[in-house]
Coordinates of N, CA, C and O in Angstrom, one line a residue:
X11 N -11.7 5.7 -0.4 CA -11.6 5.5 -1.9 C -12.8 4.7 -2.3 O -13.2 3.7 -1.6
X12 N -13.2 5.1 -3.4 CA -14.4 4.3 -4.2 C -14.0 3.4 -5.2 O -13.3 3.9 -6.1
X13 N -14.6 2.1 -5.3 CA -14.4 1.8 -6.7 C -15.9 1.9 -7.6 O -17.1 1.9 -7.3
X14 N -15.1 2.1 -8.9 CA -16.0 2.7 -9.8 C -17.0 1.3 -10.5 O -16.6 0.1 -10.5
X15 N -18.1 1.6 -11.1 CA -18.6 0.0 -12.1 C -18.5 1.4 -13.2 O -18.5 2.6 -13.2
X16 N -18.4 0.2 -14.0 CA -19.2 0.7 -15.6 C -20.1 0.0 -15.6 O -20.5 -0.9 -14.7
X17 N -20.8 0.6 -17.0 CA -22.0 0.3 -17.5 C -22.6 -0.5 -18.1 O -21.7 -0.3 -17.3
X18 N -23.1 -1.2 -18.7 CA -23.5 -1.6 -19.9 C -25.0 -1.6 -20.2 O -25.7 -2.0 -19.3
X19 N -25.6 -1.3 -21.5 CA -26.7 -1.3 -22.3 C -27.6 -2.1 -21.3 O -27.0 -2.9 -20.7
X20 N -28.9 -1.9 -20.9 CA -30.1 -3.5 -20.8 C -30.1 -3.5 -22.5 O -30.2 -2.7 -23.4
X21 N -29.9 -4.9 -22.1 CA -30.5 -5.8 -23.5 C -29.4 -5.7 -24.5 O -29.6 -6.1 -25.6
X22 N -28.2 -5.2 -24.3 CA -27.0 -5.1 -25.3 C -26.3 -6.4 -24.6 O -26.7 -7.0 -23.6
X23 N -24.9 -6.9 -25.5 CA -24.2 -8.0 -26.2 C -23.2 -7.3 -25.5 O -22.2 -8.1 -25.4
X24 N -23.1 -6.2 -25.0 CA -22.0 -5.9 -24.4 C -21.3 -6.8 -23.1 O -22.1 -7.1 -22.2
X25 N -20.1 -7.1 -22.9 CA -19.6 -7.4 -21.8 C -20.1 -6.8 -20.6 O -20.8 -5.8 -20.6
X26 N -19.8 -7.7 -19.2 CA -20.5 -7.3 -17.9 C -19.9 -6.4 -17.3 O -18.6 -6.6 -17.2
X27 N -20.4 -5.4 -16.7 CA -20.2 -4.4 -16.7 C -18.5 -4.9 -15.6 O -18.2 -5.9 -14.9
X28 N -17.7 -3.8 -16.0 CA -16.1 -4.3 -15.6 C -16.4 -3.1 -14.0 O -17.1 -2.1 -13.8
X29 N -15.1 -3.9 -12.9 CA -15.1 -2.9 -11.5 C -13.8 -3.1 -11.6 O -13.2 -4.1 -11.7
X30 N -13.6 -1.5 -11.6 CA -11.8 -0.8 -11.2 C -11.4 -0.9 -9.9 O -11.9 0.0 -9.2
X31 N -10.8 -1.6 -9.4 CA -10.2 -1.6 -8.4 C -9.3 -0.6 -7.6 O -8.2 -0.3 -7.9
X32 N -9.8 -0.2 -6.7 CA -8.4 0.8 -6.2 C -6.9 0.2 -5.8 O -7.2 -0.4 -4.8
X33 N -6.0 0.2 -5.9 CA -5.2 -0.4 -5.3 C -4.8 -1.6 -6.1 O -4.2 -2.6 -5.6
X34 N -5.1 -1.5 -7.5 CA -5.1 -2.8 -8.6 C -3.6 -2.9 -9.1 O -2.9 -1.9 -9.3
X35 N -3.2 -4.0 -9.4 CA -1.9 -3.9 -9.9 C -1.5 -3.4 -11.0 O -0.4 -2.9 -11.3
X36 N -3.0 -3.6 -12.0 CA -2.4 -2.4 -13.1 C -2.2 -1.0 -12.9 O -1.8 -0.4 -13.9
X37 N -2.5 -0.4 -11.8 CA -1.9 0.8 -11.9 C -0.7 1.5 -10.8 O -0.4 2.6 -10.5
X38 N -0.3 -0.3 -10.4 CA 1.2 -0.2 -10.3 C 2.1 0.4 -11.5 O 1.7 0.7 -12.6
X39 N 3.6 0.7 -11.1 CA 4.8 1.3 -12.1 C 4.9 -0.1 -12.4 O 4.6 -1.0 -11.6
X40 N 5.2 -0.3 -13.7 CA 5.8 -1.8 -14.0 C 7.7 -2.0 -14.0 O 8.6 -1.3 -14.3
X41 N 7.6 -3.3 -13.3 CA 8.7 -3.7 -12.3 C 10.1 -3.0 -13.4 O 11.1 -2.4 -13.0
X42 N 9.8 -3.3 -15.0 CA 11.2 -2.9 -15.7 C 11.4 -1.6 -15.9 O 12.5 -1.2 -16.2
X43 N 10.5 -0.6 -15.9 CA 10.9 0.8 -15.7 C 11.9 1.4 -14.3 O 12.4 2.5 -14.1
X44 N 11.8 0.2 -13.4 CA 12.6 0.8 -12.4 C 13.8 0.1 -11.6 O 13.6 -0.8 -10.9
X45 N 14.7 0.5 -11.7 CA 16.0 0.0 -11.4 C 16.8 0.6 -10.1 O 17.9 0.1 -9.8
X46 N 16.4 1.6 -9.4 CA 16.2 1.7 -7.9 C 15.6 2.2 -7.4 O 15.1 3.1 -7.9
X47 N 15.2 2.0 -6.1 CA 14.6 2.2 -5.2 C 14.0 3.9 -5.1 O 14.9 4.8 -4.8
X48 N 13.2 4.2 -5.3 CA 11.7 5.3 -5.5 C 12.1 6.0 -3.8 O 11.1 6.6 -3.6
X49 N 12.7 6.1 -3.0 CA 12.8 6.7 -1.6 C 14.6 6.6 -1.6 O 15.1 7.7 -1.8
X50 N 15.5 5.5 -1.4 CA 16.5 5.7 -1.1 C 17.5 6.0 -1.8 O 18.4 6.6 -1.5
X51 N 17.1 5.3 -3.4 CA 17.7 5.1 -4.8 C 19.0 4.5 -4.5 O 19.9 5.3 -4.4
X52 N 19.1 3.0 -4.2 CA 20.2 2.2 -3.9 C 19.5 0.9 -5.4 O 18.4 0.3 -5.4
X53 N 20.4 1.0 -6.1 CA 20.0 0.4 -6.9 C 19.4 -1.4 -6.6 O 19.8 -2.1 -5.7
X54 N 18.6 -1.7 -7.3 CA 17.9 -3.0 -7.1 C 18.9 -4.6 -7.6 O 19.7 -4.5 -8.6
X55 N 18.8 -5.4 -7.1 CA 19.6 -6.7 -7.4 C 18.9 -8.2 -6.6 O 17.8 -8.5 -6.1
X56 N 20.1 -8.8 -6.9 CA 19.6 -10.1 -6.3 C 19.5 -10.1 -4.8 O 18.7 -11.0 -4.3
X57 N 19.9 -9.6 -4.2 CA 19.6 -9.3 -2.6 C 19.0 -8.3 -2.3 O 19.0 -8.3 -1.1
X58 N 18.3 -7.0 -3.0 CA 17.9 -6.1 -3.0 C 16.6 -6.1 -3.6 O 16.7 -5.7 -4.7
X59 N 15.3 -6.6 -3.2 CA 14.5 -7.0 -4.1 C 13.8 -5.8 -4.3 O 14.0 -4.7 -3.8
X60 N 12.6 -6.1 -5.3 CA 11.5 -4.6 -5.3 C 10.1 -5.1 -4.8 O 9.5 -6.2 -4.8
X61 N 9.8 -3.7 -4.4 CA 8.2 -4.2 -3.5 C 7.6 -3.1 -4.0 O 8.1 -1.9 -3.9
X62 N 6.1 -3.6 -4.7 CA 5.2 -2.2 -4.6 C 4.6 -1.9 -3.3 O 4.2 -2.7 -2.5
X63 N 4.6 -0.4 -3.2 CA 3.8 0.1 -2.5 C 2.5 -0.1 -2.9 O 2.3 0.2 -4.1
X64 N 1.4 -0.8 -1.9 CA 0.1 -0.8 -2.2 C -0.9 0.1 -2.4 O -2.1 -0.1 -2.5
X65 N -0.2 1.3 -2.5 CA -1.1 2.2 -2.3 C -1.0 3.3 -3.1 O -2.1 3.7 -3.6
X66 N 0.6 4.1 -3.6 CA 1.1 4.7 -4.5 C 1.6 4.1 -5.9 O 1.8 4.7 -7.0
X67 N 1.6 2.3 -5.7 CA 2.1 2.1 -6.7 C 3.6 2.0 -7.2 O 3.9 1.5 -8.3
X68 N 4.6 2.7 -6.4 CA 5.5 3.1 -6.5 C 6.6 1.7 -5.9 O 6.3 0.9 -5.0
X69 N 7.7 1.6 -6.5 CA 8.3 0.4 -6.5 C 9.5 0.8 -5.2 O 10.0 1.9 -5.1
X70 N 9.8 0.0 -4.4 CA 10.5 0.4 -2.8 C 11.5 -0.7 -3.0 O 11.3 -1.6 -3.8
X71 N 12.6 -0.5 -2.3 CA 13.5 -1.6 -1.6 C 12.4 -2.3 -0.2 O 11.3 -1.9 0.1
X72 N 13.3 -3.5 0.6 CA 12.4 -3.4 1.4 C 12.5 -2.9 2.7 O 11.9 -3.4 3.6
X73 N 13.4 -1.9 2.9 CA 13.7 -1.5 3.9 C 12.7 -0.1 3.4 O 12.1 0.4 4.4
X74 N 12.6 0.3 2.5 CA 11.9 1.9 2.2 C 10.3 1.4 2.6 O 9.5 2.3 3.0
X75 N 10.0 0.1 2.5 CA 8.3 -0.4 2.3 C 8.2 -1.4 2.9 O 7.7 -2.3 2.3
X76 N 8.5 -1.6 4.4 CA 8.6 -2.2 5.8 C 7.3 -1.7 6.4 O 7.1 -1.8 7.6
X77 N 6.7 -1.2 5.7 CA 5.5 -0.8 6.4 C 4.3 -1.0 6.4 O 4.1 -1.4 5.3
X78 N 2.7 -1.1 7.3 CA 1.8 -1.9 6.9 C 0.6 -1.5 7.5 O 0.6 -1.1 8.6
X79 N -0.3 -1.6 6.9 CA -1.7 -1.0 7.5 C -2.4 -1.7 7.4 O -2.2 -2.4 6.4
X80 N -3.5 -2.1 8.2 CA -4.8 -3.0 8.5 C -5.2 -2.7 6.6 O -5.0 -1.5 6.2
X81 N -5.6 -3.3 6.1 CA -6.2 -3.7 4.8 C -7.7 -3.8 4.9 O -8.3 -3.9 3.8
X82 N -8.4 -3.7 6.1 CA -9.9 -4.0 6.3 C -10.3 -2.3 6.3 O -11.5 -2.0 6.2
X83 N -9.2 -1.2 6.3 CA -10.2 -0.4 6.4 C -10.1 0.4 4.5 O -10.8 1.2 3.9
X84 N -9.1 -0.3 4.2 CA -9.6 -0.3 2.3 C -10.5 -1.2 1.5 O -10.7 -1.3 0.3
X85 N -11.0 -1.8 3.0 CA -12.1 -2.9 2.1 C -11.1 -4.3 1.2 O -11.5 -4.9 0.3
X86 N -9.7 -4.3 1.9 CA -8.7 -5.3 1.6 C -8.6 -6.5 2.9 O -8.7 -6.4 4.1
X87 N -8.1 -7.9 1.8 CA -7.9 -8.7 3.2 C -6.3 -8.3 3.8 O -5.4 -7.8 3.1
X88 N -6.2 -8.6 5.0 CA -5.3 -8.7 6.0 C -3.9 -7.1 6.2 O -4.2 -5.9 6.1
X89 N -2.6 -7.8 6.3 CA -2.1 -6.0 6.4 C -1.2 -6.1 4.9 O -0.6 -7.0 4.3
X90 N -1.3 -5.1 4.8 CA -1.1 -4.3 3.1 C 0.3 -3.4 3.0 O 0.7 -2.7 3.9
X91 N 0.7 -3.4 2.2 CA 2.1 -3.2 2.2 C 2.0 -1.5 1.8 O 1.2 -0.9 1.0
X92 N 3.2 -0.8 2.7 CA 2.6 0.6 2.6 C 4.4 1.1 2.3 O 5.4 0.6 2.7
X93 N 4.3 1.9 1.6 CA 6.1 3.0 1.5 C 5.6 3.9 2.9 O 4.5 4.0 3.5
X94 N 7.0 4.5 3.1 CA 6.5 5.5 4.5 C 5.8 6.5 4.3 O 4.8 6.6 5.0
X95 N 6.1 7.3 3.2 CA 4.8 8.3 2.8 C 3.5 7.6 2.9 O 2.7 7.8 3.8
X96 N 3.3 6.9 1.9 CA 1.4 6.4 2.2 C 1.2 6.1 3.6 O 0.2 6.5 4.2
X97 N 2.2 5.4 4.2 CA 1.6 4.7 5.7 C 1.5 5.7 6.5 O 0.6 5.6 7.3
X98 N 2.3 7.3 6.6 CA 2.1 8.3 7.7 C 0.9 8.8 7.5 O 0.1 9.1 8.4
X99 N 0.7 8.9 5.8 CA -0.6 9.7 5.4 C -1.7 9.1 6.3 O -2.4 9.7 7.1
X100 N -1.8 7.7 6.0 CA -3.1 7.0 6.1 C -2.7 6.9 7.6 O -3.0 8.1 7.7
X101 N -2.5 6.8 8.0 CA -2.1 6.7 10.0 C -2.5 8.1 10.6 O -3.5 8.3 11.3
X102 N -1.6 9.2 10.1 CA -2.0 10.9 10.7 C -3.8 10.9 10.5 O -4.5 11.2 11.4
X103 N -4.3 10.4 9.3 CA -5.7 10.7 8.7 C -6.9 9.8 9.8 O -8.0 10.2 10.3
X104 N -6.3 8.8 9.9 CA -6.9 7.9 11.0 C -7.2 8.3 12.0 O -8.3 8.4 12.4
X105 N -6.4 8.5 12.7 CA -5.9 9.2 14.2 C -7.1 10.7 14.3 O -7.7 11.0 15.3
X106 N -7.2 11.3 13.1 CA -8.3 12.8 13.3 C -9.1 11.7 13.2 O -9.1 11.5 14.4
X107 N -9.6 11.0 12.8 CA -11.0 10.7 12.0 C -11.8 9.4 13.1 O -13.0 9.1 13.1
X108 N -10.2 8.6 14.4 CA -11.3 7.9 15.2 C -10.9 9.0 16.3 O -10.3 10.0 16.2
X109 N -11.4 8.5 17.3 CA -11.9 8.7 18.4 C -10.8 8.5 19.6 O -10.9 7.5 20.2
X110 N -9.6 9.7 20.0 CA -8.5 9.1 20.9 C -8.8 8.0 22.0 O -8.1 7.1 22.5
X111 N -10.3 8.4 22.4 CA -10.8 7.6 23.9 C -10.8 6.0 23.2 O -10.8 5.1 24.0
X112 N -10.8 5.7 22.1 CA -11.4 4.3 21.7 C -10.2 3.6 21.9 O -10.3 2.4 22.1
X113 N -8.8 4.2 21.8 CA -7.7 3.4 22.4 C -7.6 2.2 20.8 O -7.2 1.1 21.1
X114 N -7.8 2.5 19.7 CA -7.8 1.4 18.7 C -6.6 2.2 17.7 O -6.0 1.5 16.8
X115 N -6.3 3.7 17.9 CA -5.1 3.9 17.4 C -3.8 3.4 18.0 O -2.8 3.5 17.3
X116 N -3.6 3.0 19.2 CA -2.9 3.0 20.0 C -2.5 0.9 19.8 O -1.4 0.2 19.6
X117 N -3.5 0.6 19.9 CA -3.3 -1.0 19.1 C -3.0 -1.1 17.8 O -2.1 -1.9 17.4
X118 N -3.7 -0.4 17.0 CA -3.0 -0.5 15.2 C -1.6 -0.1 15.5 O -0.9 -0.8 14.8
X119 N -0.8 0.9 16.3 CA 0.4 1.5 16.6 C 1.4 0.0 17.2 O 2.6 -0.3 16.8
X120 N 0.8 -0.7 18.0 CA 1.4 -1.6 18.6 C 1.4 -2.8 17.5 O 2.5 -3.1 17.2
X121 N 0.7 -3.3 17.0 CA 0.7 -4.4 16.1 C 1.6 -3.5 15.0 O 2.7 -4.0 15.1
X122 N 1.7 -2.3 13.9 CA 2.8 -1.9 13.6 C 4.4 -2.1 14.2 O 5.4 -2.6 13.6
X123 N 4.2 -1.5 15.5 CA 5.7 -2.2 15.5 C 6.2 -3.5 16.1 O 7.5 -3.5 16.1
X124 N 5.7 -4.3 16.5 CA 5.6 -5.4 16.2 C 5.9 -6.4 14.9 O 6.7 -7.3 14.9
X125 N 5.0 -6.0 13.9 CA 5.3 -6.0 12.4 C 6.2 -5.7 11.8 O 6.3 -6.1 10.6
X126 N 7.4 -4.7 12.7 CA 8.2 -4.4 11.9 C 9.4 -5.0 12.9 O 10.4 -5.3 12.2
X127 N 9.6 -5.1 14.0 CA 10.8 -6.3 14.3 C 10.5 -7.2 13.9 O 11.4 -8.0 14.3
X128 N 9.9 -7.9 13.3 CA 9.6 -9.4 13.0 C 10.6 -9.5 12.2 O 10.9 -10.5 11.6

């Protein structure tokens, strides 16, 4: 994914040129449109909290969005909070795209579940 610049005039009064973020919070769902859980639909409460998905945007319990991907290969710091759809997508996509012999799918797989008994 790319982030986009705008533009602005040489020599205009215009503001500096603004960068859209991918993965920005504003184009998160906002937290009061949603009152359960986007995968399980167990409604949300005081012990049931909500998590966006970093990637869809989409609001999870935290058992639906227990999931996590290295953040360095979105040009993000550290690991990034995934729902199971985005995390299979971005994992299956990985997996064609390195190299099985490199053995670094196999470590991102291990640090995942690790991450997820914690």
């Amino acid at each position: 994914l790319m982030s986009t610049l705008g533009s602005a005039k040489a020599g205009s009064t215009a503001s500096m040129p603004s960068r859209i973020v991918p993965f920005s919070r504003e184009y998160w769902m906002p937290d009061r449109l949603c009152r359960m859980c986007y995968e399980c639909e167990l409604p949300f409460n005081v012990f049931r909290r909500k998590h966006h998905c970093r990637f869809c945007g989409q609001i999870f319990c935290h058992s639906c969005s227990s999931y996590f991907v290295d953040g360095r290969l979105f040009l993000l710091i550290g690991m990034v909070r995934a729902c199971r759809l985005c995390h299979n997508q971005i994992v299956n996509n990985q997996e064609r795209l390195t190299d099985s012999s490199s053995g670094s799918i196999a470590a991102y797989r291990q640090r995942q579940q690790q991450e997820q008994q914690r």
